[in-house]
JSON list of C-alpha atoms and ligand atoms in Angstrom, two decimals:
[
{"chain": "G", "resi": 1, "resn": "UNK", "atom": "CA", "xyz": [0.09, 0.21, 0.17]},
{"chain": "G", "resi": 2, "resn": "UNK", "atom": "CA", "xyz": [1.37, 3.07, -0.75]},
{"chain": "G", "resi": 3, "resn": "UNK", "atom": "CA", "xyz": [0.63, 6.02, 1.86]},
{"chain": "G", "resi": 4, "resn": "UNK", "atom": "CA", "xyz": [1.22, 9.78, 0.86]},
{"chain": "G", "resi": 5, "resn": "UNK", "atom": "CA", "xyz": [2.22, 12.60, 3.43]},
{"chain": "G", "resi": 6, "resn": "UNK", "atom": "CA", "xyz": [2.46, 15.54, 1.59]},
{"chain": "G", "resi": 7, "resn": "UNK", "atom": "CA", "xyz": [4.46, 18.42, 3.36]},
{"chain": "G", "resi": 8, "resn": "UNK", "atom": "CA", "xyz": [3.98, 22.48, 2.48]},
{"chain": "G", "resi": 9, "resn": "UNK", "atom": "CA", "xyz": [7.25, 22.31, 0.89]},
{"chain": "G", "resi": 10, "resn": "UNK", "atom": "CA", "xyz": [10.47, 21.14, -0.68]},
{"chain": "G", "resi": 11, "resn": "UNK", "atom": "CA", "xyz": [11.91, 21.91, 2.77]},
{"chain": "G", "resi": 12, "resn": "UNK", "atom": "CA", "xyz": [8.98, 21.00, 4.93]},
{"chain": "G", "resi": 13, "resn": "UNK", "atom": "CA", "xyz": [8.88, 17.52, 3.10]},
{"chain": "G", "resi": 14, "resn": "UNK", "atom": "CA", "xyz": [13.17, 17.01, 3.26]},
{"chain": "G", "resi": 15, "resn": "UNK", "atom": "CA", "xyz": [12.42, 17.54, 7.49]},
{"chain": "G", "resi": 16, "resn": "UNK", "atom": "CA", "xyz": [9.25, 15.18, 6.91]},
{"chain": "G", "resi": 17, "resn": "UNK", "atom": "CA", "xyz": [11.83, 12.61, 4.99]},
{"chain": "G", "resi": 18, "resn": "UNK", "atom": "CA", "xyz": [14.62, 13.19, 7.79]},
{"chain": "G", "resi": 19, "resn": "UNK", "atom": "CA", "xyz": [12.48, 12.29, 10.25]},
{"chain": "G", "resi": 20, "resn": "UNK", "atom": "CA", "xyz": [11.96, 9.17, 9.19]},
{"chain": "G", "resi": 21, "resn": "UNK", "atom": "CA", "xyz": [14.66, 8.26, 8.44]},
{"chain": "G", "resi": 22, "resn": "UNK", "atom": "CA", "xyz": [15.67, 9.07, 11.43]},
{"chain": "G", "resi": 23, "resn": "UNK", "atom": "CA", "xyz": [12.78, 6.82, 12.71]},
{"chain": "G", "resi": 24, "resn": "UNK", "atom": "CA", "xyz": [13.49, 3.90, 11.32]},
{"chain": "G", "resi": 25, "resn": "UNK", "atom": "CA", "xyz": [17.06, 3.90, 12.43]},
{"chain": "G", "resi": 26, "resn": "UNK", "atom": "CA", "xyz": [15.96, 4.43, 16.09]},
{"chain": "G", "resi": 27, "resn": "UNK", "atom": "CA", "xyz": [13.75, 1.65, 16.13]},
{"chain": "G", "resi": 28, "resn": "UNK", "atom": "CA", "xyz": [16.17, -1.14, 14.02]},
{"chain": "G", "resi": 29, "resn": "UNK", "atom": "CA", "xyz": [19.29, 0.43, 16.93]},
{"chain": "G", "resi": 30, "resn": "UNK", "atom": "CA", "xyz": [16.19, -0.59, 19.67]},
{"chain": "G", "resi": 31, "resn": "UNK", "atom": "CA", "xyz": [15.28, -3.94, 18.76]},
{"chain": "G", "resi": 32, "resn": "UNK", "atom": "CA", "xyz": [18.88, -5.61, 16.88]},
{"chain": "G", "resi": 33, "resn": "UNK", "atom": "CA", "xyz": [21.48, -2.96, 17.44]},
{"chain": "G", "resi": 34, "resn": "UNK", "atom": "CA", "xyz": [22.76, -1.88, 13.94]},
{"chain": "G", "resi": 35, "resn": "UNK", "atom": "CA", "xyz": [20.82, -0.05, 11.25]},
{"chain": "G", "resi": 36, "resn": "UNK", "atom": "CA", "xyz": [21.53, -0.65, 7.41]},
{"chain": "G", "resi": 37, "resn": "UNK", "atom": "CA", "xyz": [19.81, 2.48, 5.22]},
{"chain": "G", "resi": 38, "resn": "UNK", "atom": "CA", "xyz": [20.05, 2.88, 1.47]},
{"chain": "G", "resi": 39, "resn": "UNK", "atom": "CA", "xyz": [20.18, 6.48, 0.01]},
{"chain": "G", "resi": 40, "resn": "UNK", "atom": "CA", "xyz": [19.03, 7.28, -2.91]},
{"chain": "G", "resi": 41, "resn": "UNK", "atom": "CA", "xyz": [21.42, 10.17, -5.86]},
{"chain": "G", "resi": 42, "resn": "UNK", "atom": "CA", "xyz": [19.86, 12.85, -7.87]},
{"chain": "G", "resi": 43, "resn": "UNK", "atom": "CA", "xyz": [19.23, 16.37, -6.52]},
{"chain": "G", "resi": 44, "resn": "UNK", "atom": "CA", "xyz": [16.19, 16.27, -4.49]},
{"chain": "G", "resi": 45, "resn": "UNK", "atom": "CA", "xyz": [17.74, 14.14, -0.89]},
{"chain": "G", "resi": 46, "resn": "UNK", "atom": "CA", "xyz": [20.53, 16.89, -0.81]},
{"chain": "G", "resi": 47, "resn": "UNK", "atom": "CA", "xyz": [18.85, 19.21, 2.31]},
{"chain": "G", "resi": 48, "resn": "UNK", "atom": "CA", "xyz": [17.78, 15.38, 3.82]},
{"chain": "G", "resi": 49, "resn": "UNK", "atom": "CA", "xyz": [20.60, 14.51, 4.24]},
{"chain": "G", "resi": 50, "resn": "UNK", "atom": "CA", "xyz": [22.24, 18.11, 5.46]},
{"chain": "G", "resi": 51, "resn": "UNK", "atom": "CA", "xyz": [19.58, 17.07, 7.91]},
{"chain": "G", "resi": 52, "resn": "UNK", "atom": "CA", "xyz": [19.74, 14.31, 9.18]},
{"chain": "G", "resi": 53, "resn": "UNK", "atom": "CA", "xyz": [22.22, 14.58, 11.65]},
{"chain": "G", "resi": 54, "resn": "UNK", "atom": "CA", "xyz": [19.93, 16.87, 13.51]},
{"chain": "G", "resi": 55, "resn": "UNK", "atom": "CA", "xyz": [17.80, 13.78, 14.20]},
{"chain": "G", "resi": 56, "resn": "UNK", "atom": "CA", "xyz": [20.39, 10.86, 14.51]},
{"chain": "G", "resi": 57, "resn": "UNK", "atom": "CA", "xyz": [23.66, 11.93, 16.65]},
{"chain": "G", "resi": 58, "resn": "UNK", "atom": "CA", "xyz": [25.60, 8.26, 17.94]},
{"chain": "G", "resi": 59, "resn": "UNK", "atom": "CA", "xyz": [25.90, 6.36, 13.88]},
{"chain": "G", "resi": 60, "resn": "UNK", "atom": "CA", "xyz": [28.50, 4.16, 14.94]},
{"chain": "G", "resi": 61, "resn": "UNK", "atom": "CA", "xyz": [26.11, 1.39, 14.06]},
{"chain": "G", "resi": 62, "resn": "UNK", "atom": "CA", "xyz": [24.69, 2.62, 11.77]},
{"chain": "G", "resi": 63, "resn": "UNK", "atom": "CA", "xyz": [25.43, 1.32, 8.61]},
{"chain": "G", "resi": 64, "resn": "UNK", "atom": "CA", "xyz": [24.87, 4.10, 5.13]},
{"chain": "G", "resi": 65, "resn": "UNK", "atom": "CA", "xyz": [24.25, 1.70, 1.15]},
{"chain": "G", "resi": 66, "resn": "UNK", "atom": "CA", "xyz": [23.38, 3.35, -1.71]},
{"chain": "G", "resi": 67, "resn": "UNK", "atom": "CA", "xyz": [20.28, 1.90, -3.33]},
{"chain": "G", "resi": 68, "resn": "UNK", "atom": "CA", "xyz": [21.81, 2.76, -7.11]},
{"chain": "G", "resi": 69, "resn": "UNK", "atom": "CA", "xyz": [24.93, 3.97, -8.25]},
{"chain": "G", "resi": 70, "resn": "UNK", "atom": "CA", "xyz": [26.20, 5.61, -11.16]},
{"chain": "G", "resi": 71, "resn": "UNK", "atom": "CA", "xyz": [29.55, 4.44, -12.59]},
{"chain": "G", "resi": 72, "resn": "UNK", "atom": "CA", "xyz": [31.49, 7.16, -12.52]},
{"chain": "G", "resi": 73, "resn": "UNK", "atom": "CA", "xyz": [34.12, 7.70, -10.20]},
{"chain": "G", "resi": 74, "resn": "UNK", "atom": "CA", "xyz": [33.15, 8.46, -6.74]},
{"chain": "G", "resi": 75, "resn": "UNK", "atom": "CA", "xyz": [35.06, 12.14, -6.76]},
{"chain": "G", "resi": 76, "resn": "UNK", "atom": "CA", "xyz": [32.43, 12.93, -10.26]},
{"chain": "G", "resi": 77, "resn": "UNK", "atom": "CA", "xyz": [29.96, 15.61, -8.74]},
{"chain": "G", "resi": 78, "resn": "UNK", "atom": "CA", "xyz": [27.47, 12.90, -10.86]},
{"chain": "G", "resi": 79, "resn": "UNK", "atom": "CA", "xyz": [28.31, 10.29, -8.26]},
{"chain": "G", "resi": 80, "resn": "UNK", "atom": "CA", "xyz": [25.48, 9.85, -5.99]},
{"chain": "G", "resi": 81, "resn": "UNK", "atom": "CA", "xyz": [28.55, 8.55, -3.53]},
{"chain": "G", "resi": 82, "resn": "UNK", "atom": "CA", "xyz": [29.92, 11.84, -4.17]},
{"chain": "G", "resi": 83, "resn": "UNK", "atom": "CA", "xyz": [26.04, 12.97, -2.67]},
{"chain": "G", "resi": 84, "resn": "UNK", "atom": "CA", "xyz": [26.35, 11.79, -0.28]},
{"chain": "G", "resi": 85, "resn": "UNK", "atom": "CA", "xyz": [29.88, 12.78, 0.93]},
{"chain": "G", "resi": 86, "resn": "UNK", "atom": "CA", "xyz": [29.12, 16.38, 0.21]},
{"chain": "G", "resi": 87, "resn": "UNK", "atom": "CA", "xyz": [25.64, 16.66, 2.54]},
{"chain": "G", "resi": 88, "resn": "UNK", "atom": "CA", "xyz": [26.31, 13.99, 5.00]},
{"chain": "G", "resi": 89, "resn": "UNK", "atom": "CA", "xyz": [29.34, 12.48, 5.77]},
{"chain": "G", "resi": 90, "resn": "UNK", "atom": "CA", "xyz": [31.07, 16.18, 5.46]},
{"chain": "G", "resi": 91, "resn": "UNK", "atom": "CA", "xyz": [29.57, 17.01, 8.28]},
{"chain": "G", "resi": 92, "resn": "UNK", "atom": "CA", "xyz": [31.26, 16.21, 12.33]},
{"chain": "G", "resi": 93, "resn": "UNK", "atom": "CA", "xyz": [29.47, 12.26, 12.65]},
{"chain": "G", "resi": 94, "resn": "UNK", "atom": "CA", "xyz": [31.82, 11.26, 15.79]},
{"chain": "G", "resi": 95, "resn": "UNK", "atom": "CA", "xyz": [31.69, 8.27, 15.95]},
{"chain": "G", "resi": 96, "resn": "UNK", "atom": "CA", "xyz": [30.85, 7.62, 11.92]},
{"chain": "G", "resi": 97, "resn": "UNK", "atom": "CA", "xyz": [28.44, 5.04, 10.04]},
{"chain": "G", "resi": 98, "resn": "UNK", "atom": "CA", "xyz": [30.01, 2.12, 8.55]},
{"chain": "G", "resi": 99, "resn": "UNK", "atom": "CA", "xyz": [30.43, 3.68, 5.23]},
{"chain": "G", "resi": 100, "resn": "UNK", "atom": "CA", "xyz": [29.41, 0.80, 1.94]},
{"chain": "G", "resi": 101, "resn": "UNK", "atom": "CA", "xyz": [30.36, 3.27, -1.16]},
{"chain": "G", "resi": 102, "resn": "UNK", "atom": "CA", "xyz": [30.22, 0.48, -4.40]},
{"chain": "G", "resi": 103, "resn": "UNK", "atom": "CA", "xyz": [33.49, -0.97, -4.79]},
{"chain": "G", "resi": 104, "resn": "UNK", "atom": "CA", "xyz": [35.05, -0.47, -8.49]},
{"chain": "G", "resi": 105, "resn": "UNK", "atom": "CA", "xyz": [31.83, 1.56, -9.28]},
{"chain": "G", "resi": 106, "resn": "UNK", "atom": "CA", "xyz": [33.70, 3.70, -12.37]},
{"chain": "G", "resi": 107, "resn": "UNK", "atom": "CA", "xyz": [35.45, -0.22, -13.30]},
{"chain": "G", "resi": 108, "resn": "UNK", "atom": "CA", "xyz": [33.36, -2.36, -15.55]},
{"chain": "G", "resi": 109, "resn": "UNK", "atom": "CA", "xyz": [29.86, -2.03, -13.60]},
{"chain": "G", "resi": 110, "resn": "UNK", "atom": "CA", "xyz": [28.86, -5.74, -13.84]},
{"chain": "G", "resi": 111, "resn": "UNK", "atom": "CA", "xyz": [32.28, -7.12, -11.16]},
{"chain": "G", "resi": 112, "resn": "UNK", "atom": "CA", "xyz": [30.40, -3.35, -9.66]},
{"chain": "G", "resi": 113, "resn": "UNK", "atom": "CA", "xyz": [27.33, -4.73, -9.43]},
{"chain": "G", "resi": 114, "resn": "UNK", "atom": "CA", "xyz": [29.12, -8.50, -8.21]},
{"chain": "G", "resi": 115, "resn": "UNK", "atom": "CA", "xyz": [31.63, -6.49, -5.28]},
{"chain": "G", "resi": 116, "resn": "UNK", "atom": "CA", "xyz": [28.73, -4.92, -4.25]},
{"chain": "G", "resi": 117, "resn": "UNK", "atom": "CA", "xyz": [26.38, -7.98, -3.68]},
{"chain": "G", "resi": 118, "resn": "UNK", "atom": "CA", "xyz": [28.78, -10.23, -2.16]},
{"chain": "G", "resi": 119, "resn": "UNK", "atom": "CA", "xyz": [29.67, -7.23, 0.23]},
{"chain": "G", "resi": 120, "resn": "UNK", "atom": "CA", "xyz": [25.53, -6.44, 1.04]},
{"chain": "G", "resi": 121, "resn": "UNK", "atom": "CA", "xyz": [24.96, -10.92, 1.15]},
{"chain": "G", "resi": 122, "resn": "UNK", "atom": "CA", "xyz": [27.69, -10.16, 4.00]},
{"chain": "G", "resi": 123, "resn": "UNK", "atom": "CA", "xyz": [26.78, -8.04, 6.31]},
{"chain": "G", "resi": 124, "resn": "UNK", "atom": "CA", "xyz": [22.85, -7.12, 5.70]},
{"chain": "G", "resi": 125, "resn": "UNK", "atom": "CA", "xyz": [20.82, -10.54, 7.35]},
{"chain": "G", "resi": 126, "resn": "UNK", "atom": "CA", "xyz": [18.20, -12.09, 5.25]},
{"chain": "G", "resi": 127, "resn": "UNK", "atom": "CA", "xyz": [17.60, -13.37, 2.06]},
{"chain": "G", "resi": 128, "resn": "UNK", "atom": "CA", "xyz": [17.14, -11.20, 0.44]},
{"chain": "G", "resi": 129, "resn": "UNK", "atom": "CA", "xyz": [18.63, -9.10, 3.03]},
{"chain": "G", "resi": 130, "resn": "UNK", "atom": "CA", "xyz": [16.59, -6.39, 4.87]},
{"chain": "G", "resi": 131, "resn": "UNK", "atom": "CA", "xyz": [17.33, -3.09, 4.82]},
{"chain": "G", "resi": 132, "resn": "UNK", "atom": "CA", "xyz": [16.49, -0.51, 7.72]},
{"chain": "G", "resi": 133, "resn": "UNK", "atom": "CA", "xyz": [15.70, 1.93, 5.70]},
{"chain": "G", "resi": 134, "resn": "UNK", "atom": "CA", "xyz": [15.61, 2.05, 1.82]},
{"chain": "G", "resi": 135, "resn": "UNK", "atom": "CA", "xyz": [15.08, 6.17, 0.96]},
{"chain": "G", "resi": 136, "resn": "UNK", "atom": "CA", "xyz": [13.71, 5.96, -2.77]},
{"chain": "G", "resi": 137, "resn": "UNK", "atom": "CA", "xyz": [13.79, 8.48, -5.44]},
{"chain": "G", "resi": 138, "resn": "UNK", "atom": "CA", "xyz": [10.99, 8.97, -8.19]},
{"chain": "G", "resi": 139, "resn": "UNK", "atom": "CA", "xyz": [11.79, 9.95, -11.53]},
{"chain": "G", "resi": 140, "resn": "UNK", "atom": "CA", "xyz": [9.85, 12.16, -14.01]},
{"chain": "G", "resi": 141, "resn": "UNK", "atom": "CA", "xyz": [9.18, 8.60, -15.91]},
{"chain": "G", "resi": 142, "resn": "UNK", "atom": "CA", "xyz": [8.32, 7.16, -12.62]},
{"chain": "G", "resi": 143, "resn": "UNK", "atom": "CA", "xyz": [11.51, 5.78, -12.22]},
{"chain": "G", "resi": 144, "resn": "UNK", "atom": "CA", "xyz": [13.07, 4.53, -8.71]},
{"chain": "G", "resi": 145, "resn": "UNK", "atom": "CA", "xyz": [16.98, 4.10, -8.35]},
{"chain": "G", "resi": 146, "resn": "UNK", "atom": "CA", "xyz": [18.15, 2.86, -11.11]},
{"chain": "G", "resi": 147, "resn": "UNK", "atom": "CA", "xyz": [15.50, 1.07, -12.34]},
{"chain": "G", "resi": 148, "resn": "UNK", "atom": "CA", "xyz": [13.77, 2.28, -15.32]},
{"chain": "G", "resi": 149, "resn": "UNK", "atom": "CA", "xyz": [10.62, 2.14, -17.43]},
{"chain": "G", "resi": 150, "resn": "UNK", "atom": "CA", "xyz": [10.08, -1.84, -18.58]},
{"chain": "G", "resi": 151, "resn": "UNK", "atom": "CA", "xyz": [13.95, -2.68, -18.40]},
{"chain": "G", "resi": 152, "resn": "UNK", "atom": "CA", "xyz": [14.29, -6.18, -17.85]},
{"chain": "G", "resi": 153, "resn": "UNK", "atom": "CA", "xyz": [15.73, -5.79, -14.00]},
{"chain": "G", "resi": 154, "resn": "UNK", "atom": "CA", "xyz": [12.21, -4.84, -13.18]},
{"chain": "G", "resi": 155, "resn": "UNK", "atom": "CA", "xyz": [11.95, -8.59, -13.72]},
{"chain": "G", "resi": 156, "resn": "UNK", "atom": "CA", "xyz": [15.73, -10.07, -11.55]},
{"chain": "G", "resi": 157, "resn": "UNK", "atom": "CA", "xyz": [14.83, -11.98, -8.30]},
{"chain": "G", "resi": 158, "resn": "UNK", "atom": "CA", "xyz": [17.88, -13.81, -7.77]},
{"chain": "G", "resi": 159, "resn": "UNK", "atom": "CA", "xyz": [20.51, -11.36, -8.00]},
{"chain": "G", "resi": 160, "resn": "UNK", "atom": "CA", "xyz": [20.04, -8.33, -5.05]},
{"chain": "G", "resi": 161, "resn": "UNK", "atom": "CA", "xyz": [22.67, -5.76, -7.00]},
{"chain": "G", "resi": 162, "resn": "UNK", "atom": "CA", "xyz": [22.80, -5.52, -10.58]},
{"chain": "G", "resi": 163, "resn": "UNK", "atom": "CA", "xyz": [24.07, -3.52, -13.40]},
{"chain": "G", "resi": 164, "resn": "UNK", "atom": "CA", "xyz": [21.90, -1.51, -15.86]},
{"chain": "G", "resi": 165, "resn": "UNK", "atom": "CA", "xyz": [21.78, 0.43, -18.95]},
{"chain": "G", "resi": 166, "resn": "UNK", "atom": "CA", "xyz": [19.44, 3.47, -17.42]},
{"chain": "G", "resi": 167, "resn": "UNK", "atom": "CA", "xyz": [17.43, 5.99, -18.95]},
{"chain": "G", "resi": 168, "resn": "UNK", "atom": "CA", "xyz": [19.20, 8.80, -17.80]},
{"chain": "G", "resi": 169, "resn": "UNK", "atom": "CA", "xyz": [22.72, 10.27, -17.60]},
{"chain": "G", "resi": 170, "resn": "UNK", "atom": "CA", "xyz": [24.71, 8.79, -16.82]},
{"chain": "G", "resi": 171, "resn": "UNK", "atom": "CA", "xyz": [23.96, 5.72, -18.27]},
{"chain": "G", "resi": 172, "resn": "UNK", "atom": "CA", "xyz": [25.27, 2.86, -16.60]},
{"chain": "G", "resi": 173, "resn": "UNK", "atom": "CA", "xyz": [24.92, 2.11, -13.02]},
{"chain": "G", "resi": 174, "resn": "UNK", "atom": "CA", "xyz": [24.23, -0.50, -10.88]},
{"chain": "G", "resi": 175, "resn": "UNK", "atom": "CA", "xyz": [20.97, -0.81, -8.35]},
{"chain": "G", "resi": 176, "resn": "UNK", "atom": "CA", "xyz": [19.65, -2.88, -6.02]},
{"chain": "G", "resi": 177, "resn": "UNK", "atom": "CA", "xyz": [16.76, -4.90, -7.12]},
{"chain": "G", "resi": 178, "resn": "UNK", "atom": "CA", "xyz": [12.81, -5.41, -6.64]},
{"chain": "G", "resi": 179, "resn": "UNK", "atom": "CA", "xyz": [13.54, -8.08, -4.33]},
{"chain": "G", "resi": 180, "resn": "UNK", "atom": "CA", "xyz": [15.96, -5.72, -1.82]},
{"chain": "G", "resi": 181, "resn": "UNK", "atom": "CA", "xyz": [14.48, -3.04, -1.69]},
{"chain": "G", "resi": 182, "resn": "UNK", "atom": "CA", "xyz": [10.60, -3.96, -0.99]},
{"chain": "G", "resi": 183, "resn": "UNK", "atom": "CA", "xyz": [12.18, -6.10, 1.81]},
{"chain": "G", "resi": 184, "resn": "UNK", "atom": "CA", "xyz": [13.15, -2.97, 3.37]},
{"chain": "G", "resi": 185, "resn": "UNK", "atom": "CA", "xyz": [11.66, -2.46, 6.76]},
{"chain": "G", "resi": 186, "resn": "UNK", "atom": "CA", "xyz": [10.68, 1.18, 5.94]},
{"chain": "G", "resi": 187, "resn": "UNK", "atom": "CA", "xyz": [10.37, 2.25, 2.06]},
{"chain": "G", "resi": 188, "resn": "UNK", "atom": "CA", "xyz": [10.62, 5.85, 1.76]},
{"chain": "G", "resi": 189, "resn": "UNK", "atom": "CA", "xyz": [9.51, 7.93, -1.56]},
{"chain": "G", "resi": 190, "resn": "UNK", "atom": "CA", "xyz": [10.94, 11.74, -1.96]},
{"chain": "G", "resi": 191, "resn": "UNK", "atom": "CA", "xyz": [9.38, 13.51, -4.81]},
{"chain": "G", "resi": 192, "resn": "UNK", "atom": "CA", "xyz": [9.15, 17.21, -4.76]},
{"chain": "G", "resi": 193, "resn": "UNK", "atom": "CA", "xyz": [7.92, 19.15, -7.63]},
{"chain": "G", "resi": 194, "resn": "UNK", "atom": "CA", "xyz": [5.50, 20.14, -10.53]},
{"chain": "G", "resi": 195, "resn": "UNK", "atom": "CA", "xyz": [7.81, 18.09, -12.61]},
{"chain": "G", "resi": 196, "resn": "UNK", "atom": "CA", "xyz": [7.29, 14.28, -10.72]},
{"chain": "G", "resi": 197, "resn": "UNK", "atom": "CA", "xyz": [2.97, 15.31, -10.38]},
{"chain": "G", "resi": 198, "resn": "UNK", "atom": "CA", "xyz": [2.30, 12.91, -13.29]},
{"chain": "G", "resi": 199, "resn": "UNK", "atom": "CA", "xyz": [4.83, 9.81, -12.09]},
{"chain": "G", "resi": 200, "resn": "UNK", "atom": "CA", "xyz": [3.56, 10.27, -8.31]},
{"chain": "G", "resi": 201, "resn": "UNK", "atom": "CA", "xyz": [-0.13, 9.84, -10.09]},
{"chain": "G", "resi": 202, "resn": "UNK", "atom": "CA", "xyz": [0.98, 6.87, -11.86]},
{"chain": "G", "resi": 203, "resn": "UNK", "atom": "CA", "xyz": [2.86, 5.55, -9.19]},
{"chain": "G", "resi": 204, "resn": "UNK", "atom": "CA", "xyz": [-0.43, 5.43, -7.56]},
{"chain": "G", "resi": 205, "resn": "UNK", "atom": "CA", "xyz": [-2.72, 3.73, -10.09]},
{"chain": "G", "resi": 206, "resn": "UNK", "atom": "CA", "xyz": [-1.25, -0.48, -9.25]},
{"chain": "G", "resi": 207, "resn": "UNK", "atom": "CA", "xyz": [1.49, -1.86, -10.60]},
{"chain": "G", "resi": 208, "resn": "UNK", "atom": "CA", "xyz": [3.12, -1.34, -13.69]},
{"chain": "G", "resi": 209, "resn": "UNK", "atom": "CA", "xyz": [6.56, -2.07, -15.31]},
{"chain": "G", "resi": 210, "resn": "UNK", "atom": "CA", "xyz": [5.63, 1.01, -17.56]},
{"chain": "G", "resi": 211, "resn": "UNK", "atom": "CA", "xyz": [6.57, 2.56, -14.39]},
{"chain": "G", "resi": 212, "resn": "UNK", "atom": "CA", "xyz": [9.03, 1.10, -11.84]},
{"chain": "G", "resi": 213, "resn": "UNK", "atom": "CA", "xyz": [8.68, 2.80, -8.84]},
{"chain": "G", "resi": 214, "resn": "UNK", "atom": "CA", "xyz": [4.40, 1.00, -8.61]},
{"chain": "G", "resi": 215, "resn": "UNK", "atom": "CA", "xyz": [6.38, -1.77, -7.61]},
{"chain": "G", "resi": 216, "resn": "UNK", "atom": "CA", "xyz": [7.69, -0.97, -4.87]},
{"chain": "G", "resi": 217, "resn": "UNK", "atom": "CA", "xyz": [4.70, -0.96, -2.08]},
{"chain": "G", "resi": 218, "resn": "UNK", "atom": "CA", "xyz": [3.87, -4.85, -3.89]},
{"chain": "G", "resi": 219, "resn": "UNK", "atom": "CA", "xyz": [3.50, -6.74, -0.75]},
{"chain": "G", "resi": 220, "resn": "UNK", "atom": "CA", "xyz": [4.49, -3.95, 1.17]},
{"chain": "G", "resi": 221, "resn": "UNK", "atom": "CA", "xyz": [3.93, -0.33, 2.53]},
{"chain": "G", "resi": 222, "resn": "UNK", "atom": "CA", "xyz": [5.81, 2.17, 0.98]},
{"chain": "G", "resi": 223, "resn": "UNK", "atom": "CA", "xyz": [5.29, 6.10, 2.07]},
{"chain": "G", "resi": 224, "resn": "UNK", "atom": "CA", "xyz": [5.17, 8.93, -0.13]},
{"chain": "G", "resi": 225, "resn": "UNK", "atom": "CA", "xyz": [6.45, 12.10, 0.61]},
{"chain": "G", "resi": 226, "resn": "UNK", "atom": "CA", "xyz": [5.19, 15.09, -1.52]},
{"chain": "G", "resi": 227, "resn": "UNK", "atom": "CA", "xyz": [5.24, 18.96, -1.29]},
{"chain": "G", "resi": 228, "resn": "UNK", "atom": "CA", "xyz": [2.13, 20.73, -2.61]},
{"chain": "G", "resi": 229, "resn": "UNK", "atom": "CA", "xyz": [4.23, 20.85, -6.02]},
{"chain": "G", "resi": 230, "resn": "UNK", "atom": "CA", "xyz": [3.92, 17.26, -7.39]},
{"chain": "G", "resi": 231, "resn": "UNK", "atom": "CA", "xyz": [1.14, 16.30, -4.62]},
{"chain": "G", "resi": 232, "resn": "UNK", "atom": "CA", "xyz": [-1.65, 15.30, -7.38]},
{"chain": "G", "resi": 233, "resn": "UNK", "atom": "CA", "xyz": [-4.26, 17.87, -7.23]},
{"chain": "X", "resi": 301, "resn": "LIG", "atom": "C1", "xyz": [19.60, 8.69, -9.31]},
{"chain": "X", "resi": 301, "resn": "LIG", "atom": "C2", "xyz": [18.33, 8.05, -8.73]},
{"chain": "X", "resi": 301, "resn": "LIG", "atom": "C3", "xyz": [17.20, 8.08, -9.14]},
{"chain": "X", "resi": 301, "resn": "LIG", "atom": "C4", "xyz": [16.57, 9.37, -8.48]},
{"chain": "X", "resi": 301, "resn": "LIG", "atom": "C5", "xyz": [15.93, 10.25, -9.15]},
{"chain": "X", "resi": 301, "resn": "LIG", "atom": "C6", "xyz": [15.48, 11.40, -9.54]},
{"chain": "X", "resi": 301, "resn": "LIG", "atom": "O1", "xyz": [20.79, 8.29, -9.70]},
{"chain": "X", "resi": 301, "resn": "LIG", "atom": "O2", "xyz": [19.61, 9.47, -10.87]},
{"chain": "X", "resi": 301, "resn": "LIG", "atom": "O3", "xyz": [18.92, 7.31, -7.83]},
{"chain": "X", "resi": 301, "resn": "LIG", "atom": "O4", "xyz": [16.40, 7.36, -8.12]},
{"chain": "X", "resi": 301, "resn": "LIG", "atom": "O5", "xyz": [16.27, 9.40, -7.15]},
{"chain": "X", "resi": 301, "resn": "LIG", "atom": "O6", "xyz": [15.98, 9.67, -11.12]},
{"chain": "X", "resi": 301, "resn": "LIG", "atom": "O7", "xyz": [16.46, 12.06, -8.83]},
{"chain": "X", "resi": 301, "resn": "LIG", "atom": "P1", "xyz": [16.33, 14.26, -8.88]},
{"chain": "X", "resi": 301, "resn": "LIG", "atom": "O8", "xyz": [16.07, 13.94, -7.19]},
{"chain": "X", "resi": 301, "resn": "LIG", "atom": "O9", "xyz": [17.37, 14.60, -9.09]},
{"chain": "X", "resi": 301, "resn": "LIG", "atom": "O10", "xyz": [14.91, 14.10, -9.35]}
]
């Protein structure tokens, strides 16, 4: 099921999203003593990541993953890890979290995907591995992570991380597959601005491979956080 939360504006949406991530972390630490969160890339979540340290003080047992990554060097402005570093990890988190950038992501995408899957399987319990929080973005075409409309990766049920040649530059990417994203204990989709309004409406019209974000909620719950610009009228 998809539950929609409409925040007043982009700043309110970012704050609400940071609060949800922090809630997921606190619950995981209370229940298991460790929290695994997967963050998304793009531009939308930057303010959320900047705000997060206001809500999470102790990062020593938090593991930060990426739900997807572009196959570019980590110091490339287009790198999702670069986004997380610039906005969250560059803040004085003491002690810092455990960090999981995609190994070799600027090399062969298939090898990078296989290496990330090995790291995920070795670190996060469950089959598929159960993250505590999956923060997802939403593309104007309805993609999420690097799962693009009608991509064969949407059908993947054995591998937890795959390489794709996506529809958004940088085109070569590594992405968690749907079984991993759906297994997360808390799935939050953050979508801001009028450009996302169609995709928000489309993802609520039932599971559709032409709208990959609509497939996140199959068998689980998703909270979609929108602002007035993106919220369906
Ligand atoms: C990426 C993403 C992708 C992103 C959406 C929204 O690597 O691009 O993880 O799924 O979240 O495309 O991107 P914006 O926030 O830039 O609109």
